[in-house]
């Protein structure tokens, strides 16, 4: 962290006064720059102290982490590393021995196989199908010699292994921490594979073997080979696991060492930064002391200059105050003179207008009395208006209550009228359907039509009398249905002779049952069997009109009420 380059301070005569206002401005700027530099140096010093504290805390954390990693490394590393290496070397030796035994067993198996093949071939070549005794004896002799050589080799290896075990046990007896390794080796040598091997060796050391025991020996040797293979696989797995653990421990040790080196480098770097910061701090303190000395000298000069300036300013202010006081006195005297002249003029005018003022006073007194009387009457009128307003509010509340009651009553009436109309409509429709069914049955059963109402007659096959297009005449019953429509009677195909669309007049004319209705554009014809239905429809229209009239009358009554 490098400090900024400070501006040079020209050191002149400390007692000499500055040359005018420019010197004062330069001096003030110099003082401001010095103070700014001092603040900057203090800020830098504070920042360096903060960074120093942070680096120290980090250094402590890194040291703590290093100790923790060292403890973890010590706990992870096995205490018996030498024993592990010895076990590894012993396992390697056992592995080599087992491989040699496997190769020998393979060679023995090949020999037995070749021997059986030669015996089979000789049996096939001999005419009698049985080999001679000389050949069998030769084969048994060669097999016996081969097994004898194998027994000698195994005995030599067993003797060497026992000697090695004895030496290792002696070494383990001298070294007390290696107790676990001493326990492992007897376990290895006391395994069932070694027991079977020793039993086989004892059995082979008897000398000659009966030929019937060859198959049993081969089976035992194969089992021994499988067991040894299994032990070799287990030893290999254990060796691989130990090697993996050793590599992991070495990697952990390497990472811990790297972290330790990094922490040491960081600590050295922080110490170097700390030394640089301390050197910069000392340099800054020296510069601050020199600047403070210069600042004190400049402050003394400034105080002397300010004292002189204050004296001059005080003298100038005294002279200006005296001049201002003289001007104020002259202005005050002038104002007093003007006020005296105005008062003199006002007194002259008052003397002239004195009777008029007395008359105005008398008028004002009379108007005041009248206003008091009027005020009393206005208060009474206001009280009356307030009482009337309260009465009107009460009437308005009563009218609103009546209006609500009327609305509820109208709603109830409209609900009852709707209900009655729906019930009457249903009853009329049921009655109409029943009568229509009865009439249709009668029409089908009888040979002649039955007519109802006045003006019905039976005509022949002749057509109805002609009518003028301007004045249509009807001999039957006419029902005005302008603007009416029944929801259940809109389809003309359901009842023949009914009106399919909205017409002006429904006409029922007397006509025979077999003859068709006279079709006219304005009046629509109906056959006699449907007359009762139309009478019922007329009653429905009457009920609808009655409902509308009731609604209108209720609405008018509500509007007429105040």
GROMACS .gro file of N, CA and C in nm, residues 68 77 87-88 112 140 155 160 179 206-207 248 288 290 306 347 369 411 488 517 526:
model
   63
   68UNK      N    1  -0.497  -2.961   1.349
   68UNK     CA    2  -0.605  -3.060   1.336
   68UNK      C    3  -0.572  -3.165   1.230
   77UNK      N    4  -0.284  -4.285   1.029
   77UNK     CA    5  -0.170  -4.372   1.002
   77UNK      C    6  -0.167  -4.488   1.103
   87UNK      N    7   0.399  -5.833   0.697
   87UNK     CA    8   0.289  -5.919   0.654
   87UNK      C    9   0.276  -5.920   0.502
   88UNK      N   10   0.297  -5.803   0.441
   88UNK     CA   11   0.289  -5.796   0.296
   88UNK      C   12   0.396  -5.882   0.230
  112UNK      N   13  -0.061  -8.800  -1.491
  112UNK     CA   14  -0.163  -8.904  -1.469
  112UNK      C   15  -0.252  -8.921  -1.590
  140UNK      N   16   0.341  -9.809  -1.264
  140UNK     CA   17   0.333  -9.781  -1.121
  140UNK      C   18   0.467  -9.736  -1.066
  155UNK      N   19   0.872  -8.159   0.138
  155UNK     CA   20   0.937  -8.165   0.268
  155UNK      C   21   1.042  -8.055   0.283
  160UNK      N   22   1.192  -7.542   0.522
  160UNK     CA   23   1.234  -7.401   0.510
  160UNK      C   24   1.129  -7.308   0.571
  179UNK      N   25   0.290  -5.768   1.838
  179UNK     CA   26   0.220  -5.885   1.891
  179UNK      C   27   0.111  -5.933   1.796
  206UNK      N   28   0.526  -9.271   0.381
  206UNK     CA   29   0.528  -9.411   0.424
  206UNK      C   30   0.607  -9.501   0.327
  207UNK      N   31   0.625  -9.450   0.210
  207UNK     CA   32   0.696  -9.533   0.112
  207UNK      C   33   0.606  -9.567  -0.002
  248UNK      N   34  -0.406  -4.417   0.003
  248UNK     CA   35  -0.492  -4.310   0.055
  248UNK      C   36  -0.424  -4.232   0.166
  288UNK      N   37   0.348   1.317   0.909
  288UNK     CA   38   0.243   1.388   0.982
  288UNK      C   39   0.303   1.486   1.083
  290UNK      N   40   0.597   1.642   1.062
  290UNK     CA   41   0.648   1.758   0.988
  290UNK      C   42   0.535   1.849   0.942
  306UNK      N   43  -0.522   3.755   1.116
  306UNK     CA   44  -0.664   3.769   1.151
  306UNK      C   45  -0.686   3.875   1.257
  347UNK      N   46  -5.684   6.797   1.244
  347UNK     CA   47  -5.760   6.875   1.343
  347UNK      C   48  -5.843   6.982   1.275
  369UNK      N   49  -8.029   4.961   1.744
  369UNK     CA   50  -8.148   4.914   1.817
  369UNK      C   51  -8.239   4.832   1.727
  411UNK      N   52  -9.444  -0.733  -0.377
  411UNK     CA   53  -9.369  -0.853  -0.410
  411UNK      C   54  -9.447  -0.979  -0.375
  488UNK      N   55  -9.706  -2.397  -2.510
  488UNK     CA   56  -9.740  -2.535  -2.540
  488UNK      C   57  -9.817  -2.549  -2.670
  517UNK      N   58 -11.114  -2.686  -4.345
  517UNK     CA   59 -11.146  -2.550  -4.301
  517UNK      C   60 -11.118  -2.453  -4.412
  526UNK      N   61 -11.092  -2.266  -3.736
  526UNK     CA   62 -11.075  -2.376  -3.641
  526UNK      C   63 -11.187  -2.474  -3.661
   0.00000   0.00000   0.00000
